[in-house]
């Protein structure tokens, strides 16, 4: 399998989100929300977006279950090449200055871990209010609902993308762009993968890689649903 990011519909929707946040008028708030189930490609899309912007032109932080306001700020400081400053307010000021000077948007991945922590969420709002640079929160299904309870932050969300399951044309794009050039997966098998994966990119790629490996081992250049039969495509739990 080739290593590259396929510009499927969810990826393009996030690009549009970012363009809208960056090109918004001064009366529109600038917080974005990207949400969807695990394995749908959110983190990958974020990395791609940041590459489009130029890695030095954005701040990316991933949140952890154990995060505190201090560990969260320390990670942003590290991204900016600095040690934590105390009292914490100094670190916030430092981040605000850098975001303003360099017009840096802030991307916060795995935001589910911090959405329940008022202090961190209020700090994010402070960073936004002091810079008005785009802030994009990324998380799973629950995040939109949980943010809706934080009115002050929720009111500042002007752009959002809910990741959709891959459709057949997306699965087609993954196969066409990632598989070894010698190998074709027939449409009926692609549709089978789509159905069985529930449109989850991680599973789709696992399945394609398995098929690719088997095709190479068996010297086949096209694999159909008939060839594949009911061999497993990825680990499934059946009740
Ligand atoms: N557009 C894409 N092009 C190529 N590979 C992709 C794409 N989207 C996702 N992938 C691959 O699918 C896998 C899952 O993607 P990713 O980790 O981005 O999902 P996620 O939504 O962030 O999941 P989680 O909620 O578990 O963090 C990764 O291995 C990634 O390389
Ligand atoms: Mg992720």
Short mmCIF file of C-alpha atoms and ligand atoms in Angstrom, two decimals:
data_model
loop_
_atom_site.label_atom_id
_atom_site.label_comp_id
_atom_site.label_asym_id
_atom_site.label_seq_id
_atom_site.Cartn_x
_atom_site.Cartn_y
_atom_site.Cartn_z
CA UNK A 1 0.00 0.00 0.00
CA UNK A 2 1.19 3.48 -0.75
CA UNK A 3 1.52 6.04 2.01
CA UNK A 4 -0.45 9.09 1.06
CA UNK A 5 -3.52 10.98 2.04
CA UNK A 6 -6.47 10.54 -0.27
CA UNK A 7 -8.54 13.67 -0.70
CA UNK A 8 -11.93 12.12 -0.05
CA UNK A 9 -15.06 14.13 0.74
CA UNK A 10 -14.42 14.48 4.49
CA UNK A 11 -10.93 15.85 3.78
CA UNK A 12 -12.27 18.41 1.32
CA UNK A 13 -15.03 19.43 3.75
CA UNK A 14 -12.35 20.18 6.37
CA UNK A 15 -10.36 22.21 3.87
CA UNK A 16 -13.48 24.26 3.22
CA UNK A 17 -14.00 24.66 6.99
CA UNK A 18 -10.49 26.02 7.32
CA UNK A 19 -10.82 28.35 4.33
CA UNK A 20 -14.07 29.69 5.74
CA UNK A 21 -12.54 30.27 9.18
CA UNK A 22 -9.55 32.05 7.70
CA UNK A 23 -11.58 34.12 5.27
CA UNK A 24 -14.38 35.05 7.66
CA UNK A 25 -15.46 38.62 8.23
CA UNK A 26 -14.73 40.32 11.53
CA UNK A 27 -18.26 39.78 12.84
CA UNK A 28 -18.15 35.98 12.45
CA UNK A 29 -16.62 34.00 15.32
CA UNK A 30 -13.77 31.66 14.46
CA UNK A 31 -14.09 28.39 16.35
CA UNK A 32 -14.46 25.24 14.23
CA UNK A 33 -15.61 21.78 15.24
CA UNK A 34 -14.72 18.53 13.50
CA UNK A 35 -16.32 15.40 14.86
CA UNK A 36 -17.02 11.80 13.96
CA UNK A 37 -16.42 8.19 15.00
CA UNK A 38 -13.04 6.61 15.63
CA UNK A 39 -11.10 5.56 12.56
CA UNK A 40 -12.90 7.88 10.17
CA UNK A 41 -9.74 9.89 9.41
CA UNK A 42 -9.98 12.99 11.61
CA UNK A 43 -6.37 13.06 12.82
CA UNK A 44 -5.03 12.22 9.36
CA UNK A 45 -7.08 15.03 7.86
CA UNK A 46 -5.82 17.44 10.50
CA UNK A 47 -2.20 16.58 9.69
CA UNK A 48 -2.92 17.08 6.02
CA UNK A 49 -4.57 20.46 6.69
CA UNK A 50 -1.60 21.56 8.79
CA UNK A 51 0.75 20.52 6.01
CA UNK A 52 -1.27 22.58 3.57
CA UNK A 53 -0.84 25.58 5.86
CA UNK A 54 2.86 24.82 6.39
CA UNK A 55 3.81 23.02 9.58
CA UNK A 56 5.27 26.20 11.10
CA UNK A 57 2.06 28.11 10.50
CA UNK A 58 -0.22 26.26 12.88
CA UNK A 59 -0.23 24.80 16.37
CA UNK A 60 -1.32 21.18 16.83
CA UNK A 61 -2.00 19.66 20.23
CA UNK A 62 -3.39 16.28 21.06
CA UNK A 63 -5.21 15.96 24.38
CA UNK A 64 -4.83 13.08 26.82
CA UNK A 65 -7.16 11.57 29.40
CA UNK A 66 -4.83 12.72 32.18
CA UNK A 67 -4.61 16.34 31.01
CA UNK A 68 -4.75 19.21 33.47
CA UNK A 69 -4.69 22.92 32.56
CA UNK A 70 -0.97 22.86 33.23
CA UNK A 71 -0.14 19.81 31.07
CA UNK A 72 -2.36 21.14 28.29
CA UNK A 73 -0.60 24.51 28.25
CA UNK A 74 2.81 22.89 28.57
CA UNK A 75 2.16 20.92 25.38
CA UNK A 76 1.24 24.08 23.46
CA UNK A 77 4.34 25.81 24.88
CA UNK A 78 6.46 22.89 23.70
CA UNK A 79 4.99 23.21 20.21
CA UNK A 80 6.09 26.84 20.33
CA UNK A 81 9.56 25.80 21.42
CA UNK A 82 9.30 27.06 24.98
CA UNK A 83 9.29 25.73 28.51
CA UNK A 84 6.27 26.37 30.69
CA UNK A 85 6.23 29.80 32.38
CA UNK A 86 4.78 30.33 35.86
CA UNK A 87 2.40 31.53 37.05
CA UNK A 88 0.37 29.86 34.30
CA UNK A 89 -1.05 33.20 33.19
CA UNK A 90 2.41 33.97 31.80
CA UNK A 91 2.25 30.91 29.58
CA UNK A 92 -1.18 31.97 28.35
CA UNK A 93 0.20 35.43 27.54
CA UNK A 94 3.17 33.89 25.74
CA UNK A 95 0.88 31.71 23.60
CA UNK A 96 -1.39 34.67 22.84
CA UNK A 97 1.59 36.76 21.75
CA UNK A 98 2.89 34.03 19.43
CA UNK A 99 -0.53 33.34 17.95
CA UNK A 100 -1.02 37.05 17.28
CA UNK A 101 2.47 37.70 15.93
CA UNK A 102 2.54 34.72 13.62
CA UNK A 103 -1.23 34.45 12.95
CA UNK A 104 -1.27 30.86 14.13
CA UNK A 105 -4.46 28.82 14.13
CA UNK A 106 -4.76 26.28 16.96
CA UNK A 107 -5.86 22.68 16.30
CA UNK A 108 -6.91 20.61 19.30
CA UNK A 109 -7.19 16.87 18.60
CA UNK A 110 -8.88 14.32 20.91
CA UNK A 111 -10.73 17.18 22.54
CA UNK A 112 -13.13 14.67 24.15
CA UNK A 113 -10.59 14.30 26.92
CA UNK A 114 -10.83 17.93 27.96
CA UNK A 115 -14.40 18.90 27.11
CA UNK A 116 -15.46 18.08 30.69
CA UNK A 117 -12.77 20.27 32.22
CA UNK A 118 -14.02 23.80 32.66
CA UNK A 119 -10.66 25.36 33.28
CA UNK A 120 -9.11 24.03 30.09
CA UNK A 121 -12.18 24.91 28.03
CA UNK A 122 -12.19 28.44 29.46
CA UNK A 123 -8.50 28.77 28.68
CA UNK A 124 -9.21 27.80 25.07
CA UNK A 125 -11.86 30.48 24.94
CA UNK A 126 -9.39 32.98 26.41
CA UNK A 127 -6.84 32.07 23.73
CA UNK A 128 -9.45 32.55 21.06
CA UNK A 129 -10.79 35.83 22.44
CA UNK A 130 -7.34 37.32 22.76
CA UNK A 131 -6.21 36.33 19.27
CA UNK A 132 -9.31 35.70 17.16
CA UNK A 133 -7.21 33.15 15.30
CA UNK A 134 -9.10 30.04 14.16
CA UNK A 135 -9.35 27.40 16.88
CA UNK A 136 -10.46 23.94 15.68
CA UNK A 137 -11.66 21.34 18.15
CA UNK A 138 -11.62 17.73 16.96
CA UNK A 139 -13.31 14.82 18.67
CA UNK A 140 -15.76 11.98 18.56
CA UNK A 141 -19.54 11.95 18.38
CA UNK A 142 -20.14 13.18 21.90
CA UNK A 143 -18.14 16.34 21.56
CA UNK A 144 -20.73 18.41 19.71
CA UNK A 145 -23.36 17.61 22.32
CA UNK A 146 -21.05 18.29 25.22
CA UNK A 147 -19.81 21.56 23.79
CA UNK A 148 -23.38 22.68 23.29
CA UNK A 149 -23.64 22.86 27.09
CA UNK A 150 -20.81 25.38 27.18
CA UNK A 151 -22.70 28.29 25.77
CA UNK A 152 -19.82 30.74 25.64
CA UNK A 153 -17.71 28.41 23.54
CA UNK A 154 -20.60 26.98 21.55
CA UNK A 155 -21.71 30.47 20.45
CA UNK A 156 -18.29 30.99 18.92
CA UNK A 157 -18.50 27.91 16.68
CA UNK A 158 -19.17 29.15 13.16
CA UNK A 159 -17.98 26.14 11.10
CA UNK A 160 -18.35 22.44 11.70
CA UNK A 161 -17.85 19.16 9.84
CA UNK A 162 -19.33 15.86 10.89
CA UNK A 163 -17.28 13.06 9.35
CA UNK A 164 -19.45 10.81 7.19
CA UNK A 165 -18.88 7.11 6.49
CA UNK A 166 -16.93 6.56 3.27
CA UNK A 167 -19.26 5.94 0.33
CA UNK A 168 -18.49 3.74 -2.67
CA UNK A 169 -16.74 6.51 -4.57
CA UNK A 170 -14.51 7.19 -1.53
CA UNK A 171 -13.65 3.47 -1.25
CA UNK A 172 -12.89 3.56 -4.96
CA UNK A 173 -10.51 6.49 -4.45
CA UNK A 174 -8.70 4.69 -1.60
CA UNK A 175 -8.23 1.62 -3.80
CA UNK A 176 -7.17 3.58 -6.87
CA UNK A 177 -4.67 5.76 -5.04
CA UNK A 178 -3.23 3.42 -2.43
CA UNK A 179 -3.05 -0.04 -3.96
CA UNK A 180 -0.03 -1.33 -5.83
CA UNK A 181 -0.50 -0.28 -9.49
CA UNK A 182 -0.56 -3.89 -10.65
CA UNK A 183 -3.66 -4.72 -8.63
CA UNK A 184 -7.32 -3.96 -9.23
CA UNK A 185 -10.10 -4.68 -6.77
CA UNK A 186 -13.40 -5.22 -8.56
CA UNK A 187 -16.39 -2.99 -7.84
CA UNK A 188 -18.38 -5.78 -6.20
CA UNK A 189 -15.59 -6.39 -3.68
CA UNK A 190 -15.21 -2.64 -3.05
CA UNK A 191 -18.93 -2.44 -2.28
CA UNK A 192 -18.57 -5.46 0.03
CA UNK A 193 -15.73 -3.68 1.87
CA UNK A 194 -17.81 -0.52 2.16
CA UNK A 195 -20.73 -2.38 3.67
CA UNK A 196 -18.71 -4.51 6.06
CA UNK A 197 -16.54 -1.62 7.24
CA UNK A 198 -19.45 0.70 7.97
CA UNK A 199 -17.49 3.31 6.01
CA UNK A 200 -14.66 3.40 8.59
CA UNK A 201 -11.42 4.37 6.82
CA UNK A 202 -9.19 2.39 9.20
CA UNK A 203 -11.06 -0.82 8.37
CA UNK A 204 -11.25 -0.05 4.66
CA UNK A 205 -7.47 0.32 4.50
CA UNK A 206 -6.93 -2.84 6.57
CA UNK A 207 -9.14 -4.75 4.13
CA UNK A 208 -7.45 -3.32 1.04
CA UNK A 209 -4.04 -4.19 2.39
CA UNK A 210 -5.08 -7.76 3.12
CA UNK A 211 -6.45 -8.12 -0.39
CA UNK A 212 -3.33 -6.57 -1.89
CA UNK A 213 -1.06 -8.93 0.03
CA UNK A 214 -3.09 -11.94 -1.01
CA UNK A 215 -3.20 -10.79 -4.67
CA UNK A 216 0.59 -10.41 -4.76
CA UNK A 217 1.14 -13.79 -3.10
CA UNK A 218 -1.21 -15.48 -5.56
CA UNK A 219 -0.04 -13.54 -8.59
CA UNK A 220 -3.48 -12.11 -9.32
CA UNK A 221 -3.99 -8.72 -10.96
CA UNK A 222 -7.71 -8.43 -10.29
CA UNK A 223 -9.62 -9.60 -7.22
CA UNK A 224 -13.40 -9.93 -7.31
CA UNK A 225 -15.92 -10.69 -4.59
CA UNK A 226 -16.17 -14.16 -6.01
CA UNK A 227 -12.39 -14.69 -5.63
CA UNK A 228 -12.40 -13.35 -2.09
CA UNK A 229 -15.45 -15.27 -0.91
CA UNK A 230 -16.14 -14.91 2.80
CA UNK A 231 -12.56 -14.59 3.98
CA UNK A 232 -12.29 -12.04 6.76
CA UNK A 233 -11.32 -8.45 5.86
CA UNK A 234 -10.58 -7.24 9.38
CA UNK A 235 -11.23 -8.31 12.93
CA UNK A 236 -14.94 -8.40 13.62
CA UNK A 237 -16.81 -9.20 16.77
CA UNK A 238 -19.95 -11.11 16.10
CA UNK A 239 -22.57 -11.34 18.81
N1 LIG B 1 -7.87 10.46 3.68
C1 LIG B 1 -7.07 9.46 4.03
N2 LIG B 1 -6.14 8.99 3.17
C2 LIG B 1 -5.32 7.96 3.52
N3 LIG B 1 -5.39 7.31 4.69
C3 LIG B 1 -6.31 7.72 5.59
C4 LIG B 1 -7.21 8.81 5.31
N4 LIG B 1 -8.03 8.99 6.38
C5 LIG B 1 -7.65 8.07 7.27
N5 LIG B 1 -6.62 7.31 6.83
C6 LIG B 1 -5.99 6.21 7.57
O1 LIG B 1 -7.00 5.59 8.37
C7 LIG B 1 -6.55 5.34 9.68
C8 LIG B 1 -7.46 6.01 10.70
O2 LIG B 1 -7.41 7.41 10.56
P1 LIG B 1 -7.30 8.44 11.79
O3 LIG B 1 -6.39 7.92 12.84
O4 LIG B 1 -7.01 9.75 11.18
O5 LIG B 1 -8.79 8.42 12.34
P2 LIG B 1 -9.44 9.21 13.55
O6 LIG B 1 -10.79 9.64 13.09
O7 LIG B 1 -8.50 10.26 14.02
O8 LIG B 1 -9.60 8.07 14.64
P3 LIG B 1 -9.56 8.16 16.25
O9 LIG B 1 -10.87 8.80 16.66
O10 LIG B 1 -9.47 6.73 16.67
O11 LIG B 1 -8.37 9.00 16.63
C9 LIG B 1 -5.12 5.83 9.75
O12 LIG B 1 -4.28 4.72 9.64
C10 LIG B 1 -4.94 6.71 8.54
O13 LIG B 1 -3.65 6.57 8.01
MG1 LIG B 2 -7.56 10.65 15.86
#
